[in-house]
Coordinates of C-alpha atoms in Angstrom, one line a residue:
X426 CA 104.1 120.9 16.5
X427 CA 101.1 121.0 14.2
X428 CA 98.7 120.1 17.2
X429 CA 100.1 122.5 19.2
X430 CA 99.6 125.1 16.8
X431 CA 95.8 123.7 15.8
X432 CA 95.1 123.8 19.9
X433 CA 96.4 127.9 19.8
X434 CA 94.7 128.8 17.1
X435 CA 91.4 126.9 18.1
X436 CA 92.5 129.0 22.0
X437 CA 92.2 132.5 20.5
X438 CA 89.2 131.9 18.6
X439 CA 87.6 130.5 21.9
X440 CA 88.6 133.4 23.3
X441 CA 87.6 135.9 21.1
X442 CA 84.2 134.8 20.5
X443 CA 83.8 134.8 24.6
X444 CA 85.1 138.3 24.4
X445 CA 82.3 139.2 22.0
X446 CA 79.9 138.0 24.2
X447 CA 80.8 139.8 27.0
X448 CA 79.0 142.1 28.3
X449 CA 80.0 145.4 28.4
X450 CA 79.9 147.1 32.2
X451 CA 79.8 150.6 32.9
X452 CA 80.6 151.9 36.5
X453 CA 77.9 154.9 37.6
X454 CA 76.8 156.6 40.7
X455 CA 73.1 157.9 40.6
X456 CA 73.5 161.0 43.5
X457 CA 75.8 163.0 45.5
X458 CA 73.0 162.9 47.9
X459 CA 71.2 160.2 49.4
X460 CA 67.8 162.1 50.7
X461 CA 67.4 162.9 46.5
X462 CA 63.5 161.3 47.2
X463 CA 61.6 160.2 45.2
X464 CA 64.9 159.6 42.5
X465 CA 67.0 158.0 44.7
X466 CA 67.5 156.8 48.3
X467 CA 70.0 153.8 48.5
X468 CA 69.5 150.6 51.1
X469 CA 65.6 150.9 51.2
X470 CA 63.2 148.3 49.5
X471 CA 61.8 151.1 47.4
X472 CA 64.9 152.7 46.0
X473 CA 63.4 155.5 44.0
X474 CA 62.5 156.1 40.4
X475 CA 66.3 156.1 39.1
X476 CA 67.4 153.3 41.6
X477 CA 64.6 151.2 39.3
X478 CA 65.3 152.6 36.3
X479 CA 68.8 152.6 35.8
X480 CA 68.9 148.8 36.4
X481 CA 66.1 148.4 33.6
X482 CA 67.8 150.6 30.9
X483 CA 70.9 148.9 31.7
X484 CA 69.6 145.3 31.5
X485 CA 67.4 146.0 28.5
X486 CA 70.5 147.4 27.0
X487 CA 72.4 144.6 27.8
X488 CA 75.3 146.4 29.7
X489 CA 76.5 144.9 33.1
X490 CA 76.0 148.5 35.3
X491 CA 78.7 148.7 38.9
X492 CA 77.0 151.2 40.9
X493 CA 79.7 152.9 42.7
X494 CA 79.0 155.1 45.9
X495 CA 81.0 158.0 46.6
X496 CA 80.5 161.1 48.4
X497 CA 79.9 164.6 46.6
X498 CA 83.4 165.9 45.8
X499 CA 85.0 162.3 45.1
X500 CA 81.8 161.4 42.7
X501 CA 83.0 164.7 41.1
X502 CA 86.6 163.8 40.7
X503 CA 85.5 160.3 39.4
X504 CA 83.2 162.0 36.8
X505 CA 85.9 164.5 35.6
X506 CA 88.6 161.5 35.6
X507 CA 86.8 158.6 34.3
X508 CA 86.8 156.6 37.7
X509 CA 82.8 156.9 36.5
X510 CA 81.4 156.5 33.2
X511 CA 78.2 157.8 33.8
X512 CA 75.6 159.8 35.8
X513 CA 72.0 161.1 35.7
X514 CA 71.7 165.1 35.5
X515 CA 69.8 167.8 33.5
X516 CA 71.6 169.9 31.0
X517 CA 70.0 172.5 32.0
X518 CA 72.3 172.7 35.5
X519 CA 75.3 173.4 33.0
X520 CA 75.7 176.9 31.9
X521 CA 74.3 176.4 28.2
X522 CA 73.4 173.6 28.5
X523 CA 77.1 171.9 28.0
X524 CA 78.4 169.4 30.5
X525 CA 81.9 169.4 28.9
X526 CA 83.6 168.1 25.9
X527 CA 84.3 164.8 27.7
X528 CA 80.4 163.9 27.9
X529 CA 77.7 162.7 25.6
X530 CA 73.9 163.1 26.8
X531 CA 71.4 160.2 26.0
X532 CA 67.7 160.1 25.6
X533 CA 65.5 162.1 28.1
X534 CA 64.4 159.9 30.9
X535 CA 61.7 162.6 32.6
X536 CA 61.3 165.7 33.4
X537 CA 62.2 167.3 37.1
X538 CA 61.8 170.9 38.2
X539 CA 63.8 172.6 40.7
X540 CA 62.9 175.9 42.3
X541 CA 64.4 178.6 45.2
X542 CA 62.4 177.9 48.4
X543 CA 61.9 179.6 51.8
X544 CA 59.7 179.1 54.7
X545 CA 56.2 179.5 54.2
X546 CA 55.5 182.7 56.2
X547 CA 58.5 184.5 55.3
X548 CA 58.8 188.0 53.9
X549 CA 61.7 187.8 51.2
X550 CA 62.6 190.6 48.7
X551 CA 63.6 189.6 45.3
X552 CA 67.5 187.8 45.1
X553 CA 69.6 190.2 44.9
X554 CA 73.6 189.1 43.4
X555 CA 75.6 187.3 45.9
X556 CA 72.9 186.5 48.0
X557 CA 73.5 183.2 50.2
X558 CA 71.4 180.3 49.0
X559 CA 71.2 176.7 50.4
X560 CA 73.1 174.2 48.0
X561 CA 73.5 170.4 48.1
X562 CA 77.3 169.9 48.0
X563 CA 78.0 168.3 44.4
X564 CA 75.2 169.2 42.5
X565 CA 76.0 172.0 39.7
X566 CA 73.9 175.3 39.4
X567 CA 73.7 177.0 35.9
X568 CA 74.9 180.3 37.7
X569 CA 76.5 179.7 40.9
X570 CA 78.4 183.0 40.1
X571 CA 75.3 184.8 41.1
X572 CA 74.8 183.9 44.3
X573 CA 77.0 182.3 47.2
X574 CA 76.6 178.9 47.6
X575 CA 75.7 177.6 51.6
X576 CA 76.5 173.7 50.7
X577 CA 74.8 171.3 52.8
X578 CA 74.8 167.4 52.6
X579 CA 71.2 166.5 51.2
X580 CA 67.9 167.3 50.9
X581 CA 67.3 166.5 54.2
X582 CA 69.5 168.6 55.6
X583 CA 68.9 171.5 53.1
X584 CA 65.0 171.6 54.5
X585 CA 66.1 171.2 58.1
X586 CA 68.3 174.2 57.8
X587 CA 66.1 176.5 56.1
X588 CA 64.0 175.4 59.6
X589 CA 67.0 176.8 61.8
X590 CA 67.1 179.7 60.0
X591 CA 70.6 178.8 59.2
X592 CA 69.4 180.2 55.6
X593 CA 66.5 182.1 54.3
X594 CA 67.0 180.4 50.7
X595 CA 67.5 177.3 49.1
X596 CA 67.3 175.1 46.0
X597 CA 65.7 171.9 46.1
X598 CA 63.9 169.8 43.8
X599 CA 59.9 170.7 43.9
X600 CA 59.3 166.5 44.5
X601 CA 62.1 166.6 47.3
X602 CA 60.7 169.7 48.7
X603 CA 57.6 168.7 49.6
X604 CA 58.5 164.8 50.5
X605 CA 61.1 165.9 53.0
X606 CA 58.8 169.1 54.5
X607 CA 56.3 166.5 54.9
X608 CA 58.5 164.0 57.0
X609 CA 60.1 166.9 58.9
X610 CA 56.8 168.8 59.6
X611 CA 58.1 171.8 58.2
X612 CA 56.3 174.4 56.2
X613 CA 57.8 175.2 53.3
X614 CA 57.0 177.7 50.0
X615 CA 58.1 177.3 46.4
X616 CA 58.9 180.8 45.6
X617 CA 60.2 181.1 41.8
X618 CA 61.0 178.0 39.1
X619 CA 64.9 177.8 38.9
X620 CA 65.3 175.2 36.1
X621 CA 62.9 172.9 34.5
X622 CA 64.3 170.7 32.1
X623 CA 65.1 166.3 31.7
X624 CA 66.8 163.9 33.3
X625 CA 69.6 162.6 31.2
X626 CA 72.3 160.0 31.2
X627 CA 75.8 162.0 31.1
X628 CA 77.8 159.6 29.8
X629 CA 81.7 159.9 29.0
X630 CA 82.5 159.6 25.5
X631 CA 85.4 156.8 26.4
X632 CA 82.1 154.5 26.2
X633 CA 80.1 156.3 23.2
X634 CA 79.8 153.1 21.4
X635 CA 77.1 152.3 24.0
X636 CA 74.8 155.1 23.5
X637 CA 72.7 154.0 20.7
X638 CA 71.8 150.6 23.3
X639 CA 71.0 153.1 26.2
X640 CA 68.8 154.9 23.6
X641 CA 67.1 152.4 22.3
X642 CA 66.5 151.0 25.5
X643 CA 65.1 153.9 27.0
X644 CA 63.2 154.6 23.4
X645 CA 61.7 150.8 24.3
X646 CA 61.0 151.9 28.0
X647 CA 59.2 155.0 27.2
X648 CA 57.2 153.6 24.5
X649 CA 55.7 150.7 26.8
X650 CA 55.2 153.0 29.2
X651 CA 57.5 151.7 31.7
X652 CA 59.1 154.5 32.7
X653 CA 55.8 156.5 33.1
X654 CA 54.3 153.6 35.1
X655 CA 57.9 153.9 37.2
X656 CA 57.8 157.8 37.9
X657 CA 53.9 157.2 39.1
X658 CA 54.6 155.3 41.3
X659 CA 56.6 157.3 43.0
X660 CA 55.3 161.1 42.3
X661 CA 51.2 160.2 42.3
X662 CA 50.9 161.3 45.9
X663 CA 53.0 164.3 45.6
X664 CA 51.6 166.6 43.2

């Protein structure tokens, strides 16, 4: 009876002290779209500046990461139900600022700039309210309410319809903007600056106790110059 018991005992230590060195995992997707270049474009040997830098912050932090891919309105579900625990946005796509009580924001990663957009060539008057604007489905807009929304699927397709004429607007990244015009021999013209702010991790606060090790790791990142060395690489020949 006594060896029994030692052996139990000596089992739930063994597996307690495994348990602390776990690693924690967090499951994330990186973008409803996958033309989001140069930040993200899945299966390619150069996967874009978050597809690098999300594995680096997460191994630095010591956090096992499970990207997860879903498409636009299921990666919104997952975020709003916890199927995700986190994300890369700008706060400044949330009206105020505010993502929702459910969310925690980490360090800044970078900046990114989004504008409206039309065909270079075009005569456009100034928006006027309810206007139709070109949208990538699943990506939030500050004030949506202001204009109607024309979702399409990516960049890729955003800049292809604004070709068609199939819309006379749209809002696109400035680095997506002129990659995909480029590709798609399309002339394009960034009219007026829609939102200029950082790229953060949104991360649910079910998993708050990991934000100081994303922090410090991206704290670590910046101050080597990692992440400036990373966003170089993939911007230098697009400004």
């Amino acid at each position: 009876m006594k060896v029994t018991l030692l052996f139990n005992v000596l089992f739930i230590c063994l597996l307690s002290t495994l348990g602390a060195h776990a690693k924690e995992s967090l499951r994330y997707n990186l973008a409803a779209s996958e033309s989001w270049y140069p930040y993200y474009i899945p299966d390619e040997d150069k996967p874009g500046i978050l597809g690098e830098l999300i594995p680096l912050i997460l191994d630095k932090a010591k956090i096992h990461g499970i990207e997860l891919r879903f498409p636009p309105k299921r990666t919104i579900y997952a975020m709003d139900n916890g199927l995700l625990d986190f994300d890369v946005v700008s706060p400044v796509w949330f009206p105020g600022g505010d993502a929702g009580e459910q969310f925690v924001f980490s360090h800044k990663l970078f900046g990114i700039e989004e504008y409206y957009a039309s065909l270079d060539g075009t005569q456009l008057g100034p928006m006027v309210y309810k206007e139709e604007v070109g949208t990538i489905l699943g990506y939030y807009y500050f004030d949506e309410n202001t204009f109607t929304r024309i979702d399409f699927a990516s960049e890729k397709e955003l800049v292809l319809a604004l070709h068609k004429n199939r819309v006379e607007r749209i809002l696109i990244g400035d680095l997506p903007a002129k990659y995909w015009a480029n590709k798609l021999s399309v002339s394009i013209r960034l009219d007026q600056l829609h939102t200029k702010g950082e790229l953060k991790i949104r991360l649910n606060k079910s998993k708050i106790h990991l934000l100081p090790l994303l922090n410090k790791a991206i704290t670590e990142l910046q101050q080597t110059g990692k992440i400036d060395i990373l966003v170089s690489k993939y911007t230098v020949n697009q400004k």
